[in-house]
Short mmCIF file of C-alpha atoms in Angstrom, two decimals:
data_model
loop_
_atom_site.label_atom_id
_atom_site.label_comp_id
_atom_site.label_asym_id
_atom_site.label_seq_id
_atom_site.Cartn_x
_atom_site.Cartn_y
_atom_site.Cartn_z
CA UNK C 289 -2.89 11.32 12.06
CA UNK C 290 -1.66 11.16 8.54
CA UNK C 291 -4.42 12.31 5.95
CA UNK C 292 -4.26 11.14 2.46
CA UNK C 293 -7.18 12.21 0.29
CA UNK C 294 -7.90 11.31 -3.30
CA UNK C 295 -10.02 13.51 -5.46
CA UNK C 296 -12.61 10.87 -6.22
CA UNK C 297 -13.84 7.37 -4.90
CA UNK C 298 -15.37 6.22 -8.29
CA UNK C 299 -14.73 7.35 -11.91
CA UNK C 300 -15.80 6.43 -15.11
CA UNK C 301 -14.17 7.45 -18.44
CA UNK C 302 -14.20 6.47 -22.14
CA UNK C 303 -11.46 4.74 -23.93
CA UNK C 304 -9.04 7.71 -25.38
CA UNK C 305 -9.96 10.30 -22.70
CA UNK C 306 -7.22 12.27 -20.67
CA UNK C 307 -7.84 11.24 -16.92
CA UNK C 308 -6.41 13.00 -13.85
CA UNK C 309 -6.11 11.42 -10.44
CA UNK C 310 -5.35 13.84 -7.68
CA UNK C 311 -3.89 12.90 -4.37
CA UNK C 312 -3.28 15.41 -1.44
CA UNK C 313 -1.44 14.57 1.87
CA UNK C 314 -1.55 16.89 4.95
CA UNK C 315 1.72 15.63 6.71
CA UNK C 316 4.54 17.53 4.91
CA UNK C 317 5.68 13.96 3.56
CA UNK C 318 8.46 14.29 0.84
CA UNK C 319 7.70 10.93 -0.73
CA UNK C 320 4.52 10.07 -2.69
CA UNK C 321 3.40 7.12 -4.56
CA UNK C 322 1.06 5.96 -7.07
CA UNK C 323 -0.11 2.15 -7.37
CA UNK C 324 -2.79 0.27 -8.96
CA UNK C 325 -4.25 -2.86 -7.34
CA UNK C 326 -5.79 -5.61 -9.35
CA UNK C 327 -7.31 -9.02 -8.09
CA UNK C 328 -4.65 -11.66 -7.89
CA UNK C 329 -1.87 -9.14 -8.78
CA UNK C 330 -1.54 -7.05 -5.68
CA UNK C 331 -0.07 -3.73 -5.49
CA UNK C 332 1.96 -2.39 -8.35
CA UNK C 333 4.09 0.73 -8.16
CA UNK C 334 3.23 3.12 -11.03
CA UNK C 335 5.40 6.16 -10.30
CA UNK C 336 6.67 7.77 -7.20
CA UNK C 337 8.30 11.33 -6.19
CA UNK C 338 10.73 11.91 -3.50
CA UNK C 339 10.52 15.68 -3.61
CA UNK C 340 8.90 18.40 -5.69
CA UNK C 341 9.17 18.28 -9.32
CA UNK C 342 11.14 14.96 -8.85
CA UNK C 343 9.66 11.77 -10.33
CA UNK C 344 10.93 8.15 -10.83
CA UNK C 345 9.29 5.29 -12.65
CA UNK C 346 7.99 2.44 -10.81
CA UNK C 347 7.34 -1.16 -12.26
CA UNK C 348 4.48 -0.26 -14.24
CA UNK C 349 4.92 3.14 -15.80
CA UNK C 350 3.66 2.70 -19.22
CA UNK C 351 0.58 4.88 -20.33
CA UNK C 352 0.95 6.94 -17.13
CA UNK C 353 2.61 9.99 -16.26
CA UNK C 354 2.87 11.90 -13.04
CA UNK C 355 3.22 15.71 -11.92
CA UNK C 356 4.38 17.07 -8.53
CA UNK C 357 4.41 20.83 -8.50
CA UNK C 358 3.69 21.20 -4.72
CA UNK C 359 4.98 19.26 -1.91
CA UNK C 360 1.58 18.19 -0.83
CA UNK C 361 0.08 17.19 -3.98
CA UNK C 362 1.07 14.15 -6.61
CA UNK C 363 -1.05 13.77 -9.73
CA UNK C 364 -1.43 10.83 -11.94
CA UNK C 365 -2.28 11.31 -15.39
CA UNK C 366 -3.63 8.78 -17.91
CA UNK C 367 -2.73 10.36 -21.25
CA UNK C 368 -5.24 8.10 -23.33
CA UNK C 369 -7.33 5.94 -20.96
CA UNK C 370 -7.60 2.27 -22.38
CA UNK C 371 -9.76 -0.58 -20.82
CA UNK C 372 -6.69 -2.37 -19.42
CA UNK C 373 -6.35 0.74 -17.25
CA UNK C 374 -9.46 -0.15 -15.09
CA UNK C 375 -8.34 -0.63 -11.76
CA UNK C 376 -8.12 0.64 -8.18
CA UNK C 377 -5.71 3.24 -7.89
CA UNK C 378 -3.97 4.17 -4.54
CA UNK C 379 -2.05 6.99 -3.64
CA UNK C 380 0.52 6.88 -0.66
CA UNK C 381 2.95 9.12 1.18
CA UNK C 382 5.83 8.38 3.59
CA UNK C 383 8.29 10.31 5.80
CA UNK C 384 11.84 9.24 4.88
CA UNK C 385 11.92 5.75 4.36
CA UNK C 386 9.49 5.01 6.79
CA UNK C 387 5.84 3.11 6.03
CA UNK C 388 3.62 4.29 3.54
CA UNK C 389 0.19 5.72 4.59
CA UNK C 390 -2.53 5.37 1.97
CA UNK C 391 -5.63 7.16 0.76
CA UNK C 392 -8.99 5.52 0.22
CA UNK C 393 -8.41 4.56 -3.33
CA UNK C 394 -9.99 5.54 -6.85
CA UNK C 395 -11.96 2.98 -8.49
CA UNK C 396 -11.45 3.89 -12.22
CA UNK C 397 -13.38 2.02 -14.95
CA UNK C 398 -12.63 2.75 -18.61
CA UNK C 399 -15.30 1.76 -20.94
CA UNK X 1007 -17.88 -5.23 -1.17
CA UNK X 1008 -14.99 -5.09 -3.32
CA UNK X 1009 -12.69 -7.70 -3.38
CA UNK X 1010 -8.78 -6.95 -3.12
CA UNK X 1011 -7.70 -10.35 -4.42
CA UNK X 1012 -9.38 -13.41 -5.83
CA UNK X 1013 -8.52 -16.97 -4.12
CA UNK X 1014 -6.33 -15.42 -1.31
CA UNK X 1015 -5.44 -17.75 1.25
CA UNK X 1016 -7.99 -17.26 4.03
CA UNK X 1017 -7.59 -17.86 7.86
CA UNK X 1018 -10.81 -18.47 9.78
CA UNK X 1019 -10.40 -17.57 13.51
CA UNK X 1020 -13.10 -17.40 16.18
CA UNK X 1021 -13.64 -14.18 17.96
CA UNK X 1022 -11.47 -14.00 21.27
CA UNK X 1023 -8.82 -16.37 19.72
CA UNK X 1024 -5.44 -15.18 18.56
CA UNK X 1025 -4.32 -15.01 14.86
CA UNK X 1026 -1.16 -15.69 13.30
CA UNK X 1027 -0.54 -14.71 9.67
CA UNK X 1028 2.43 -15.58 7.98
CA UNK X 1029 4.51 -13.89 5.16
CA UNK X 1030 7.59 -15.28 3.25
CA UNK X 1031 9.74 -12.43 1.84
CA UNK X 1032 11.90 -12.60 -1.10
CA UNK X 1033 14.97 -10.27 -0.79
CA UNK X 1034 17.53 -11.04 1.95
CA UNK X 1035 18.99 -7.47 1.62
CA UNK X 1036 15.54 -5.99 2.66
CA UNK X 1037 15.86 -4.14 6.14
CA UNK X 1038 12.49 -2.79 6.84
CA UNK X 1039 8.94 -4.57 6.73
CA UNK X 1040 5.32 -3.35 7.32
CA UNK X 1041 2.31 -4.92 7.86
CA UNK X 1042 -0.81 -3.71 6.34
CA UNK X 1043 -4.57 -4.32 6.89
CA UNK X 1044 -7.13 -3.73 4.21
CA UNK X 1045 -11.00 -3.76 4.73
CA UNK X 1046 -13.21 -3.91 1.70
CA UNK X 1047 -13.50 -1.04 -0.34
CA UNK X 1048 -10.64 0.80 1.44
CA UNK X 1049 -7.00 1.72 1.12
CA UNK X 1050 -4.48 -0.35 3.15
CA UNK X 1051 -4.05 0.81 6.68
CA UNK X 1052 -0.71 0.70 8.29
CA UNK X 1053 -0.41 -1.66 11.19
CA UNK X 1054 3.00 -2.18 12.62
CA UNK X 1055 6.50 -2.16 10.88
CA UNK X 1056 9.85 -3.72 12.03
CA UNK X 1057 13.59 -3.08 11.00
CA UNK X 1058 15.84 -6.01 10.32
CA UNK X 1059 18.02 -5.42 13.40
CA UNK X 1060 14.82 -6.57 15.53
CA UNK X 1061 13.15 -9.92 15.89
CA UNK X 1062 10.09 -8.73 17.52
CA UNK X 1063 8.04 -5.77 18.00
CA UNK X 1064 4.76 -5.17 19.71
CA UNK X 1065 1.96 -2.74 19.06
CA UNK X 1066 -1.76 -2.84 20.63
CA UNK X 1067 -2.93 -6.32 20.31
CA UNK X 1068 -0.48 -7.09 17.71
CA UNK X 1069 3.04 -8.47 17.46
CA UNK X 1070 5.45 -8.74 14.60
CA UNK X 1071 8.19 -11.53 14.44
CA UNK X 1072 10.94 -11.39 12.19
CA UNK X 1073 13.00 -14.52 11.25
CA UNK X 1074 15.71 -13.27 8.87
CA UNK X 1075 17.51 -16.80 8.65
CA UNK X 1076 14.41 -18.11 6.81
CA UNK X 1077 13.28 -14.93 5.43
CA UNK X 1078 9.81 -14.98 7.42
CA UNK X 1079 7.41 -12.57 8.80
CA UNK X 1080 4.49 -13.16 11.06
CA UNK X 1081 1.69 -10.89 12.32
CA UNK X 1082 0.03 -12.05 15.74
CA UNK X 1083 -3.25 -10.63 16.71
CA UNK X 1084 -4.32 -11.15 20.21
CA UNK X 1085 -8.02 -11.70 21.14
CA UNK X 1086 -9.15 -11.18 17.43
CA UNK X 1087 -12.08 -9.11 17.24
CA UNK X 1088 -14.96 -8.92 14.30
CA UNK X 1089 -13.48 -5.47 13.26
CA UNK X 1090 -10.04 -7.52 12.58
CA UNK X 1091 -11.84 -9.12 9.68
CA UNK X 1092 -9.74 -8.04 6.56
CA UNK X 1093 -7.15 -8.69 4.13
CA UNK X 1094 -3.72 -8.48 5.73
CA UNK X 1095 -0.54 -8.26 3.77
CA UNK X 1096 3.19 -7.71 4.25
CA UNK X 1097 5.62 -5.22 2.58
CA UNK X 1098 9.36 -5.23 2.39
CA UNK X 1099 11.56 -2.35 1.03
CA UNK X 1100 12.99 -3.34 -2.12
CA UNK X 1101 15.29 -0.22 -2.76
CA UNK X 1102 15.83 3.34 -1.98
CA UNK X 1103 15.95 6.42 -4.14
CA UNK X 1104 16.59 9.50 -2.29
CA UNK X 1105 14.77 8.95 1.02
CA UNK X 1106 11.74 6.91 -0.63
CA UNK X 1107 11.49 3.17 0.08
CA UNK X 1108 10.19 1.14 -2.69
CA UNK X 1109 8.26 -1.46 -1.31
CA UNK X 1110 7.11 -4.89 -2.50
CA UNK X 1111 4.04 -6.21 -1.46
CA UNK X 1112 2.84 -9.64 -0.78
CA UNK X 1113 -0.83 -10.73 -2.35
CA UNK X 1114 -2.41 -11.04 1.17
CA UNK X 1115 -4.45 -13.23 3.51
CA UNK X 1116 -7.89 -12.89 4.35
CA UNK X 1117 -8.69 -13.24 7.96
CA UNK X 1118 -12.22 -14.00 8.71
CA UNK X 1119 -13.43 -13.86 12.24
CA UNK X 1120 -16.29 -16.21 13.20
CA UNK X 1121 -18.80 -15.24 16.22
#
């Protein structure tokens, strides 16, 4: 079974803090994704990566950056957290163009 | 529990009955579709996928039907069980970069199974 893990289930940060969300997958998938999920808006793609050190902007990259130094790990960075970044963050991975497998999510609250 | 969406359309089904959840997709060029299940407080779970060269695909208790003419996708769940209660949403591939499919997700339908 595919396993995608995220470093925290719940996180509370203050406005202006730098926030790191970590994601690890154990299936040697080349593609990894970061989404946020908000009520009424569904899943929105922030960034994705199709190879180590490669990254592409998704639909809402502003205020975020990513890092992929190893194939199994994809990090999402909030350079200076703001209250409008309070959300559920979901990481996913996929093999080639097949379906994406999601982690359990990190609920981030920025106060 | 945590809500994944406010004011989602809700389908209420009695335990043991069959469920049909529908999805209209937007891009006639999309060639790959996926159904996901999301339980409260959890990440989406891959259920079944279908490519556009197929009209139907069956899994364990689930069937996906694809009608490309009207850009419509449906998920059928046979003999619905209480554990099927969740939000279900479809996804279509929007574009590819390298080997990665960029998916567009629907907002979902909440399935409530009554005893």
